[in-house]
CSV table of C-alpha atoms and ligand atoms in Angstrom, one decimal:
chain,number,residue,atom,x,y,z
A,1,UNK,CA,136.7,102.2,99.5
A,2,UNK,CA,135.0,105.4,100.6
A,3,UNK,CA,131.5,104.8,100.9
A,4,UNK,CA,128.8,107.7,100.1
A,5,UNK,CA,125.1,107.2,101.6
A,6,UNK,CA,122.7,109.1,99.1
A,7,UNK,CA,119.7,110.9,100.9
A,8,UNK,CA,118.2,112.1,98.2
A,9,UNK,CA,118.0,111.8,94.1
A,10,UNK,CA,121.7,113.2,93.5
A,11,UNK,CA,122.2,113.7,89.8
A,12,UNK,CA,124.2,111.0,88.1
A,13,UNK,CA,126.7,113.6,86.6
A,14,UNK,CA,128.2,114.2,90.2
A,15,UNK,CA,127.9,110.7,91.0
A,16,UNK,CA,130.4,110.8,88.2
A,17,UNK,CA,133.0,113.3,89.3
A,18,UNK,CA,133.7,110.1,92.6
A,19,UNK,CA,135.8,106.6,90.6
A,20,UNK,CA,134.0,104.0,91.3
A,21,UNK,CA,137.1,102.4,92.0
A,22,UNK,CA,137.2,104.2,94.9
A,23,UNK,CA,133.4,105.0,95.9
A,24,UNK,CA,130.4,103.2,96.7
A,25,UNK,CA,127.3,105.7,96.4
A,26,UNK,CA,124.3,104.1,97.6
A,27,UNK,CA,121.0,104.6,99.6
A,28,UNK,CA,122.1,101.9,101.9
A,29,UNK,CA,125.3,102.0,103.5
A,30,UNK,CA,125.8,101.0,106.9
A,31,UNK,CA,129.3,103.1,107.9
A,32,UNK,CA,129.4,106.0,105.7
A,33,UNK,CA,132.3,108.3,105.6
A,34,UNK,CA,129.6,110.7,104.1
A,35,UNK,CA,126.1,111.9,103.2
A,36,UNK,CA,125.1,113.2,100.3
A,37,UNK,CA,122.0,115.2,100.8
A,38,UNK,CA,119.7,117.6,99.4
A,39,UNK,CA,116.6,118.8,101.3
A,40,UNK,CA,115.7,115.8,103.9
A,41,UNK,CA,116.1,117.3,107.2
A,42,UNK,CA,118.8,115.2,109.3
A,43,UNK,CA,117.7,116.9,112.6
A,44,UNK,CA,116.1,113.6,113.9
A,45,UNK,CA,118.8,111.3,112.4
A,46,UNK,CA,121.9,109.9,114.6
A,47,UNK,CA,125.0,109.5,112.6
A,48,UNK,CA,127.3,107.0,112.5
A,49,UNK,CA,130.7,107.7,114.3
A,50,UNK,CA,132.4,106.8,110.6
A,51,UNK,CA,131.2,109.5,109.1
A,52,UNK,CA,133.0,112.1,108.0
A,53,UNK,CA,131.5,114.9,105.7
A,54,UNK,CA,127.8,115.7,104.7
A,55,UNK,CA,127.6,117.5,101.2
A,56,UNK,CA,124.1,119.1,100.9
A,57,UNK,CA,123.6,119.6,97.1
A,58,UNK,CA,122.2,123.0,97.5
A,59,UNK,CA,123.0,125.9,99.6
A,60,UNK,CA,120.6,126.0,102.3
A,61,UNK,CA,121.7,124.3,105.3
A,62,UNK,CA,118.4,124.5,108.1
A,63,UNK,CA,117.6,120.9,107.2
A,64,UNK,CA,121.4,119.8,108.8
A,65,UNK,CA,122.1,119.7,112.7
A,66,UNK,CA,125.2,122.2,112.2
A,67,UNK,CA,126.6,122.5,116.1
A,68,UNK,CA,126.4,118.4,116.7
A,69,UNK,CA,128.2,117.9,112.8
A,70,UNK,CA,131.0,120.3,114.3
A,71,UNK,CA,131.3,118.4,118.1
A,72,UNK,CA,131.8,115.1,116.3
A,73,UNK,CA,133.8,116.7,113.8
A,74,UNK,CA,132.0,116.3,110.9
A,75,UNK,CA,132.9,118.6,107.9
A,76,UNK,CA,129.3,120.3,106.0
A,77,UNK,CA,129.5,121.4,102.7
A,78,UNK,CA,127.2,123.2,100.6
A,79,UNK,CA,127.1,124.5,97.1
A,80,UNK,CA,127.1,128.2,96.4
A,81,UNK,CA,125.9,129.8,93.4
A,82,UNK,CA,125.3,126.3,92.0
A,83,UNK,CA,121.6,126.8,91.9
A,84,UNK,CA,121.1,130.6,91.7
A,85,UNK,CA,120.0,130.9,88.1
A,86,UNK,CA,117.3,128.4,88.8
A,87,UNK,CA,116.1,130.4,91.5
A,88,UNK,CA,116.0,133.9,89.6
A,89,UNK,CA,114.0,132.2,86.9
A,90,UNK,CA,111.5,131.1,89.4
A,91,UNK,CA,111.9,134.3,91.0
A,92,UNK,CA,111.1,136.2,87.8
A,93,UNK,CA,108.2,133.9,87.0
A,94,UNK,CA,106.8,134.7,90.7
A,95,UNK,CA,106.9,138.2,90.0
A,96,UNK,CA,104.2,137.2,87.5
A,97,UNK,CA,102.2,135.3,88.7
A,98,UNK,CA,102.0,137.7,91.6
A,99,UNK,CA,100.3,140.6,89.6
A,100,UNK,CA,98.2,138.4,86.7
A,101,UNK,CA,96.0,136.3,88.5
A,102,UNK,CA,97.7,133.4,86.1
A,103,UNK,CA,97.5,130.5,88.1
A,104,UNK,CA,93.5,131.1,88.7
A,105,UNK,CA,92.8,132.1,84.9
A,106,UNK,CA,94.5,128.3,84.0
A,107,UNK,CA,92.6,126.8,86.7
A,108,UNK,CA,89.4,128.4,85.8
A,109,UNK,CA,90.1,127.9,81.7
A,110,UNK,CA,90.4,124.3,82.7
A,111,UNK,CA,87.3,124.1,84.3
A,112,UNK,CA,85.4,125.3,81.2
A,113,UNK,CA,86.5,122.0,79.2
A,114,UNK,CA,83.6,120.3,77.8
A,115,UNK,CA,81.0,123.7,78.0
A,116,UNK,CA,79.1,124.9,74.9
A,117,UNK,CA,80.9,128.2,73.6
A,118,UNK,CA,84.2,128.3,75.5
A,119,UNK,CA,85.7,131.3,73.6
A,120,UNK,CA,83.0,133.3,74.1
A,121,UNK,CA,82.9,131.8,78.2
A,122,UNK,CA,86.4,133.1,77.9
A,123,UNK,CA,85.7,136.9,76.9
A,124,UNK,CA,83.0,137.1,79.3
A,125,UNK,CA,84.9,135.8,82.3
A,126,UNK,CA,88.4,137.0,81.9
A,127,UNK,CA,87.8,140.9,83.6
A,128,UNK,CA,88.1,138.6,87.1
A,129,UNK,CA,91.7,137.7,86.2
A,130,UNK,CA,92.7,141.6,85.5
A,131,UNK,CA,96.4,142.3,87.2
A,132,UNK,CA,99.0,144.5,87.2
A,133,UNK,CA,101.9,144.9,84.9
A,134,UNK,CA,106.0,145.2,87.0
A,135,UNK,CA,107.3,147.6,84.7
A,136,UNK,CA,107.1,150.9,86.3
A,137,UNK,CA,106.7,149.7,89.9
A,138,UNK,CA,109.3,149.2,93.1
A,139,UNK,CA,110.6,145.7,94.2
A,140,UNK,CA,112.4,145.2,97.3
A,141,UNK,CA,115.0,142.5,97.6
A,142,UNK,CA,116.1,140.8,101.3
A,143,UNK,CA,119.1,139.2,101.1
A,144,UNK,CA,121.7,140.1,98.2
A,145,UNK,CA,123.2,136.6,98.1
A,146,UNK,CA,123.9,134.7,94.7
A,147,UNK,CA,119.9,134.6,94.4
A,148,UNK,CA,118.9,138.4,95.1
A,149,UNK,CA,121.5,139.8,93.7
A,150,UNK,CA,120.7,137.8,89.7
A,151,UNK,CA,116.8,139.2,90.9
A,152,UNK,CA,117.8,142.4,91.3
A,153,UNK,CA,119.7,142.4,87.9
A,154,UNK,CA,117.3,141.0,85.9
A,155,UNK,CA,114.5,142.9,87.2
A,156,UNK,CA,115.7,146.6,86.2
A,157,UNK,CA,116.3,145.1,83.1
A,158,UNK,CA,112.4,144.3,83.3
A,159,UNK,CA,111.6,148.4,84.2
A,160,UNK,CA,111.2,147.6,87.4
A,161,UNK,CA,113.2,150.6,90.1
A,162,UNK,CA,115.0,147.7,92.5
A,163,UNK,CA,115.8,148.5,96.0
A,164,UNK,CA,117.9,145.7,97.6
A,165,UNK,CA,118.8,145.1,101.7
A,166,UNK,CA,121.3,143.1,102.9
A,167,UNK,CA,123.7,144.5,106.1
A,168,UNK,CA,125.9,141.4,105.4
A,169,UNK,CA,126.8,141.8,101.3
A,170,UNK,CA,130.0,140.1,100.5
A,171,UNK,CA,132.2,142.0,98.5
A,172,UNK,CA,131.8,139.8,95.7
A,173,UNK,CA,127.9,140.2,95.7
A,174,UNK,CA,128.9,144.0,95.7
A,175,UNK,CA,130.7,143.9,92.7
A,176,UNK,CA,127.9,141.7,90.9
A,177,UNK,CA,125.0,144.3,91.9
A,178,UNK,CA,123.7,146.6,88.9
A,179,UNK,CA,124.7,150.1,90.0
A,180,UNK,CA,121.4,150.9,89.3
A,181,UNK,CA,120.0,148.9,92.2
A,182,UNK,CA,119.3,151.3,95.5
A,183,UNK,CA,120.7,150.5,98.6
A,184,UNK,CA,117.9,150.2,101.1
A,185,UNK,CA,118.9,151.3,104.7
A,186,UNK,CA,116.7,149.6,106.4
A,187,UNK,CA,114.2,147.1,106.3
A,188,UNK,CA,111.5,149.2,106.9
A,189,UNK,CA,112.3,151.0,103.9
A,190,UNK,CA,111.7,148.1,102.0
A,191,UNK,CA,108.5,147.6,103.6
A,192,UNK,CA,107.1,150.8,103.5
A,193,UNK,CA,108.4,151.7,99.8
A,194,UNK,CA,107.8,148.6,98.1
A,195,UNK,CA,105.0,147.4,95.6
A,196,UNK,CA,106.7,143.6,95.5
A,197,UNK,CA,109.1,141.8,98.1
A,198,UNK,CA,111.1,138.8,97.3
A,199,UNK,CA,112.7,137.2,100.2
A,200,UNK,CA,116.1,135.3,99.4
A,201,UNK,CA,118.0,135.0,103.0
A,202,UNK,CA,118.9,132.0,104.4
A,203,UNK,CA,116.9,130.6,107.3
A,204,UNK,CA,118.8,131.5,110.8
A,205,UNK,CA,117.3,132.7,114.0
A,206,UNK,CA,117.9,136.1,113.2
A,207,UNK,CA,115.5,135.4,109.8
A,208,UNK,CA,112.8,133.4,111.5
A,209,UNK,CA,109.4,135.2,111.2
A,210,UNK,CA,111.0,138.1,109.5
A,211,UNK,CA,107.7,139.1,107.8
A,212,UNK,CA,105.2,139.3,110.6
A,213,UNK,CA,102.6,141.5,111.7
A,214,UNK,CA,104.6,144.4,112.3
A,215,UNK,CA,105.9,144.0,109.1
A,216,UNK,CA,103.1,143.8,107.1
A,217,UNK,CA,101.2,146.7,108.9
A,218,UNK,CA,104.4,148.5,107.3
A,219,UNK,CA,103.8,147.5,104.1
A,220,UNK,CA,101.8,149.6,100.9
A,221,UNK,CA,98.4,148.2,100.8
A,222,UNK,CA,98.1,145.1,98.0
A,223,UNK,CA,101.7,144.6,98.5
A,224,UNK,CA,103.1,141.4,96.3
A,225,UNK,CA,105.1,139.1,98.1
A,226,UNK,CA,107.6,136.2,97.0
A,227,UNK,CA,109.4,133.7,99.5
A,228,UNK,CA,111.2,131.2,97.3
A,229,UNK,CA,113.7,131.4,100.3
A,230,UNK,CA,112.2,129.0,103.3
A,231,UNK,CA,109.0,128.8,104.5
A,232,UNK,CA,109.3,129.6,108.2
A,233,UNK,CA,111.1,133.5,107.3
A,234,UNK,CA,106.9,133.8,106.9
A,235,UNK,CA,104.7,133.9,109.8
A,236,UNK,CA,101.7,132.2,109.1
A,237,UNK,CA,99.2,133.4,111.1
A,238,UNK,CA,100.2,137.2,110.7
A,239,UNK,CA,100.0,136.6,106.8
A,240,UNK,CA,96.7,135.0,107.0
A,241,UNK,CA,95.4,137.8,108.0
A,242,UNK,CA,97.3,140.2,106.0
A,243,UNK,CA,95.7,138.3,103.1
A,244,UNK,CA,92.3,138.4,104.6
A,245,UNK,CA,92.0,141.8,105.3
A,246,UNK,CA,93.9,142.6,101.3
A,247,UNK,CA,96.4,144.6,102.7
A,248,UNK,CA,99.0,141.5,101.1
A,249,UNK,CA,97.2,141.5,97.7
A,250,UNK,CA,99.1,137.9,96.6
A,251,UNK,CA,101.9,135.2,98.1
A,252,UNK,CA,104.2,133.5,95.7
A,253,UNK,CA,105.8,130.7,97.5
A,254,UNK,CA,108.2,127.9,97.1
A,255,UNK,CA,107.6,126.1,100.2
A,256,UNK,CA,103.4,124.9,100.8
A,257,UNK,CA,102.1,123.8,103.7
A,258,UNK,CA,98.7,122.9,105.0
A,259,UNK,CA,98.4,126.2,106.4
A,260,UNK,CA,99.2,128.2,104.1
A,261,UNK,CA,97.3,126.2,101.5
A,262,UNK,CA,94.2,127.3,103.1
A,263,UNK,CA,95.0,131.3,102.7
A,264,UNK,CA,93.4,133.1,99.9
A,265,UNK,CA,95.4,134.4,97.2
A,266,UNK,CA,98.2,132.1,97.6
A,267,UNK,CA,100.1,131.0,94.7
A,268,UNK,CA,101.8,127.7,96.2
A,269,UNK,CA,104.9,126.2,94.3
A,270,UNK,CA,106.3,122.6,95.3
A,271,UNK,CA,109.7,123.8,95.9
A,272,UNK,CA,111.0,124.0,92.2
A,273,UNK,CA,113.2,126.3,92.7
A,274,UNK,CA,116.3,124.1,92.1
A,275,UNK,CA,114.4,121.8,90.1
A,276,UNK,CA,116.2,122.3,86.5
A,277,UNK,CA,118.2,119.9,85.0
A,278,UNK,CA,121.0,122.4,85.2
A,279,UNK,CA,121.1,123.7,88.5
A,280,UNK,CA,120.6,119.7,89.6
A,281,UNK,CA,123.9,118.8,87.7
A,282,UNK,CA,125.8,121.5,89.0
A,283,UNK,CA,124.7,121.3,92.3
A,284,UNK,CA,126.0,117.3,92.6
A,285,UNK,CA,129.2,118.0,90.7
A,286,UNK,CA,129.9,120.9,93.5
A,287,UNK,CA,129.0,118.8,96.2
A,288,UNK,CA,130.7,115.8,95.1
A,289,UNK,CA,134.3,117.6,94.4
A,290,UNK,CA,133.7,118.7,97.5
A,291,UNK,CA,133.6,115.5,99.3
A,292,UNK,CA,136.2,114.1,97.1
A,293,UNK,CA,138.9,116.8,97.8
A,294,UNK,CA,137.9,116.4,102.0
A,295,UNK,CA,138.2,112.6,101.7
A,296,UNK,CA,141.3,112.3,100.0
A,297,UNK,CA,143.2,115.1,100.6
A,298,UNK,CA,142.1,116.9,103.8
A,299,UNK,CA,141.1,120.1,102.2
A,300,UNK,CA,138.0,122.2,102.9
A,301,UNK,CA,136.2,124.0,100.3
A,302,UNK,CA,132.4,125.2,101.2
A,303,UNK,CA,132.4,124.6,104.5
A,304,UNK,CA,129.8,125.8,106.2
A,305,UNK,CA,130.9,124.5,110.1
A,306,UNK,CA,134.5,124.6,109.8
A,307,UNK,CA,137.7,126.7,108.3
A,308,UNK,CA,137.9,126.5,104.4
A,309,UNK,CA,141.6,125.6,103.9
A,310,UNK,CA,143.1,124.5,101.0
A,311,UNK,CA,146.5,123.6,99.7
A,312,UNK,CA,148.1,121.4,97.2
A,313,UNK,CA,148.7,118.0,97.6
A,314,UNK,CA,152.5,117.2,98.1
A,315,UNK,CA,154.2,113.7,98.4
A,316,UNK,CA,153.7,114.5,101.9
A,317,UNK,CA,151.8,112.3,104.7
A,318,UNK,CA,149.2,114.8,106.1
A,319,UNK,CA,147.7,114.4,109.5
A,320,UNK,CA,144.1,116.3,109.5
A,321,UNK,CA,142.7,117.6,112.8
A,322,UNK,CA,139.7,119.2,113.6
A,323,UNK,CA,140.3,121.1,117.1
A,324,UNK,CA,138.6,123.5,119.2
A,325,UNK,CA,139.7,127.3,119.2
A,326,UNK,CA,141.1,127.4,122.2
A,327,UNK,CA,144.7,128.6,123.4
A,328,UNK,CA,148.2,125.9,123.1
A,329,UNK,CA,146.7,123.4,120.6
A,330,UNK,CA,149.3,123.9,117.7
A,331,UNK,CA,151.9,123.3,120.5
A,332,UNK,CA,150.6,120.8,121.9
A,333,UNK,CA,150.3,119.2,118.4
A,334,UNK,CA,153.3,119.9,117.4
A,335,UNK,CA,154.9,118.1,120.6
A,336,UNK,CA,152.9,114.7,120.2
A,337,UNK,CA,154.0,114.6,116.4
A,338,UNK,CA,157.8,116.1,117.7
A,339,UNK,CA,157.7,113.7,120.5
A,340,UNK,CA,158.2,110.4,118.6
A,341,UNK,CA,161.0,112.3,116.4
A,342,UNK,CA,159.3,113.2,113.2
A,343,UNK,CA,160.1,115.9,111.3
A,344,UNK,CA,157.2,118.5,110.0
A,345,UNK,CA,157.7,119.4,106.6
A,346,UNK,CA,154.5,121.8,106.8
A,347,UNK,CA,152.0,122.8,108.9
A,348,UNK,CA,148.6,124.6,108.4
A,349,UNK,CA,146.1,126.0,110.2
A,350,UNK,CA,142.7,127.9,110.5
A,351,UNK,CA,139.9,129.0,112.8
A,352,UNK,CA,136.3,129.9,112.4
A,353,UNK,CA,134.6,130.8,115.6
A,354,UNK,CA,135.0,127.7,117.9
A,355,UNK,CA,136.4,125.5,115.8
A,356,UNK,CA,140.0,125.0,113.8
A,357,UNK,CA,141.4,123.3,111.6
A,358,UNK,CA,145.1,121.7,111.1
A,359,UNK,CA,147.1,120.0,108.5
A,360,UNK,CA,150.3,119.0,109.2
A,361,UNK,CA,152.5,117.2,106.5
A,362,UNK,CA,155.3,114.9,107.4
A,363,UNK,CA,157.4,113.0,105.3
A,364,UNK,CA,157.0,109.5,105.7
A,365,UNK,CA,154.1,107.3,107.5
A,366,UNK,CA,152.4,108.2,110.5
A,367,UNK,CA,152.6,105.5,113.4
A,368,UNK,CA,149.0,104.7,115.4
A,369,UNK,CA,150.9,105.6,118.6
A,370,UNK,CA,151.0,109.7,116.9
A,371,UNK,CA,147.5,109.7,116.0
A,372,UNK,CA,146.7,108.5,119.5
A,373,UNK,CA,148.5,111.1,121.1
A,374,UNK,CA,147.2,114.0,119.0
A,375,UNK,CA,143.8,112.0,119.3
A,376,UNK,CA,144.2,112.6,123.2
A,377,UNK,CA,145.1,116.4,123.5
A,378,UNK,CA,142.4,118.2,125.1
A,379,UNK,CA,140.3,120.1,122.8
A,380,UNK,CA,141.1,117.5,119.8
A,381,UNK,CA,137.9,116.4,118.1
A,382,UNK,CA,139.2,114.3,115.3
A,383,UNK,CA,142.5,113.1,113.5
A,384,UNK,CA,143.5,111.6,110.2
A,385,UNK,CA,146.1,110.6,108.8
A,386,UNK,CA,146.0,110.7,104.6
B,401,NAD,N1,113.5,127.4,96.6
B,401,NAD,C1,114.6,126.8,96.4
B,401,NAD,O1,114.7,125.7,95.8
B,401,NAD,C2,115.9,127.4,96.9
B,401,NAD,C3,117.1,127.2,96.1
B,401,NAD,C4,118.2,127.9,96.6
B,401,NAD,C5,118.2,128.7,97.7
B,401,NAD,N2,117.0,128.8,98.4
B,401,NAD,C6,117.0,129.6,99.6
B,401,NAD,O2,117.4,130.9,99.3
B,401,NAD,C7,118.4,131.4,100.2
B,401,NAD,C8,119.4,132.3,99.6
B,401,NAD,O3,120.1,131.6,98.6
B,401,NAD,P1,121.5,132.2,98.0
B,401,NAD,O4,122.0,131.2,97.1
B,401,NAD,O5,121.2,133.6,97.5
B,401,NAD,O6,122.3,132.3,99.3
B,401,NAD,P2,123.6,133.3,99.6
B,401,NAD,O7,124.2,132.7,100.8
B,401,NAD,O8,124.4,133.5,98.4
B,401,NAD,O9,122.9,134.7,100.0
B,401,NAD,C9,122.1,134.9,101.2
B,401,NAD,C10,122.3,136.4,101.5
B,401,NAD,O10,121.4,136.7,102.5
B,401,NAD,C11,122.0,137.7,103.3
B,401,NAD,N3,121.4,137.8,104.6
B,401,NAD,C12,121.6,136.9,105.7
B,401,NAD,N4,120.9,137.4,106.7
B,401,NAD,C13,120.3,138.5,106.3
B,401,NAD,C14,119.4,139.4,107.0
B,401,NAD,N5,119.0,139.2,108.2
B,401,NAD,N6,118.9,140.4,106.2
B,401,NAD,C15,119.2,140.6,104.9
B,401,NAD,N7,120.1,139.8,104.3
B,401,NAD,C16,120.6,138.7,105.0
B,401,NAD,C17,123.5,137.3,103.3
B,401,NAD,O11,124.3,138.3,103.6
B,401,NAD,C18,123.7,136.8,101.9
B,401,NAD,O12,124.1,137.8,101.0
B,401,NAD,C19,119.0,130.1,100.7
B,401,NAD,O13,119.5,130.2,102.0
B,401,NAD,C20,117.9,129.1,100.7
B,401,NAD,O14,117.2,129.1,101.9
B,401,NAD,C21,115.9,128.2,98.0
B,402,2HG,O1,117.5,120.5,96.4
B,402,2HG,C1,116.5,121.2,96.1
B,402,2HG,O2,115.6,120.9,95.3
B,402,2HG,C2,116.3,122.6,96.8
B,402,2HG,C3,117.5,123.2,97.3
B,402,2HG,C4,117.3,124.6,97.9
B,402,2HG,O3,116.2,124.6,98.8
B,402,2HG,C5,118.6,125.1,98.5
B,402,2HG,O4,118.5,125.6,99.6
B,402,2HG,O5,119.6,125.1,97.8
């Protein structure tokens, strides 16, 4: 039985796509051959050397210790696309919220419950809540991923003019891209040009504190800024006092924190973005196809640390190994599988960066004694047999 630790709340319609003649998905298993995880961070966490995959229900992967999953070859997985739609809608709402003082016109409505004369309270007061309509004005888009690129879409659709930036934009985000979104140049186009930014790259080092200071000096004055990416693409401190001083008229975020809780004109969301029933669903069917096709047949689809190779199933007995990129390891293979006499009916095999990836398919089973001696080639992290 292949046993599945759940991290977090994984919808039950992905818990559905593993038999549970085959699976045990729990919170508490003691050897897991995988994780299934959504946002918990698993920095801190030591994993068990039985363990396998991780398959984060989501596409960001910051909360996941990438470079130690790949030394003890362990495969990561995330989902992409799967929650995109979820996070345009939030997106779009942000863009909102941003200009029409909403969230502070429901707080204060509230706080009129049980006065004398509330309607007329609410003609008199409402001239404090007075904001902007989008139409007509210029949003920026960072990152033109599955997220930005639906954002960008939707929001010349709303009469918004859409500039988007991203230096990295797969060809398929290409395609999806209205033609009547601009290309920005630079970032500093989108800064200086823009009356709203939203923010949908992931968080990398090259990302970190992308909007700081010398960002928002850049920026129009009473800019509108959403972040329903991560947090920490934000510097704090530097937005503090681009809110103090107004030149940042209003943050949308997705991701509050004690800090940035005590800034003025902060709309704080508790990380909804994925939080639809759809966008759960699909995110745990991904992820959980995903483990299934690593865990019983060796293929790799989503990776995020390692090659993504995939190919049918034979009748064949495959040998899976994770190895480093390094010069003579498919000979070297080859000879410990060659030098017990058994014939290779196929062989695969893929790099990404510092890692590859090898099936090799051999008809007939697979004696300890190979595994051993592919186990013990230098530069081999990990080999199974399925
Ligand atoms: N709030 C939520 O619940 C929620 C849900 C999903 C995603 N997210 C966040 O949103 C991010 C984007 O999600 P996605 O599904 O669009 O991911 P994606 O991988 O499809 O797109 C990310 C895009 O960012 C671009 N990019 C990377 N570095 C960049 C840089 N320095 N400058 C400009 N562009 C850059 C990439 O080229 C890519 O096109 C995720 O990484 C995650 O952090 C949040
Ligand atoms: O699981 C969630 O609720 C959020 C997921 C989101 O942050 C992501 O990066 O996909």
């Amino acid at each position: 039985m292949y046993q599945v630790k759940l991290i977090n709340k994984i919808a039950p319609c992905g818990l559905d796509k593993l038999d549970r003649t085959k699976y045990v998905c729990a919170e508490e298993v003691e050897h897991p051959d995988a994780l299934l995880v959504r946002s918990t961070s698993l920095h801190e966490i030591e994993f068990d050397s039985s363990l396998l995959a991780i398959a984060r229900a989501g596409i960001g992967v910051n909360n996941i210790p990438l470079e130690r999953c790949s030394e003890a070859g362990i495969a990561v997985f995330n989902t992409p696309g799967a929650n995109a739609n979820a996070v345009k809608e939030l997106a779009l709402c942000a863009l909102f919220l941003a200009s029409r003082k909403i969230s502070d016109g429901i707080v204060w409505a509230k706080s009129l419950a049980g006065q004398a004369e509330v309607e007329k309270l609410v003609e008199k007061g409402k001239g404090q809540f007075v904001g902007p309509e989008i139409a007509g004005k210029k949003l920026g888009v960072i990152g033109l991923g599955a997220i930005g690129v639906m954002v960008c879409n939707t929001a010349h659709h709303l009469d918004m003019e859409v500039l988007g930036y991203d230096p990295y934009i797969s060809v398929d985000s290409a395609w999806k891209l209205s033609r009547f979104v601009d290309k920005a140049a630079d970032l500093n186009t989108i800064f200086t040009e823009c009356d709203y930014i939203s923010i949908h790259v992931p968080l990398t080092k090259e990302t970190r504190g992308m909007l700081d200071r010398e960002a928002f000096a850049k920026m129009k004055k009473n800019v509108r800024i959403i972040n329903l990416a991560r947090g920490e693409l934000v510097n704090n401190a530097d937005l503090a006092e681009a809110l103090e001083s107004g030149e940042v008229a209003c943050y949308v975020t997705d991701f509050p924190s004690e800090e940035v809780l005590g800034m003025k004109n902060v709309v704080a969301i508790p990380h909804l973005g994925a939080s639809t029933p759809e966008s759960e669903d699909n995110c745990a069917v991904f992820a959980a196809r995903e483990l299934r096709e690593y865990l019983e047949n060796g293929n790799i689809v989503n990776s995020v640390n390692l090659p993504n190779l995939e190919v049918p199933r034979s009748a064949h007995t495959r040998i899976c190994i994770i190895n480093r990129n390094i010069p003579n390891m498919l000979q070297s293979i080859t000879a410990a599988v060659a030098g017990v006499n058994l014939n290779i009916e196929n062989l695969y095999n893929k790099s990404r960066g510092d890692y590859a990836y090898t099936i090799v398919e051999i008809d007939g089973p697979v004696a300890d004694s190979v595994v051993k001696a592919i186990g013990d080639v230098d530069g081999v992290i990990r080999v199974r047999v399925l």
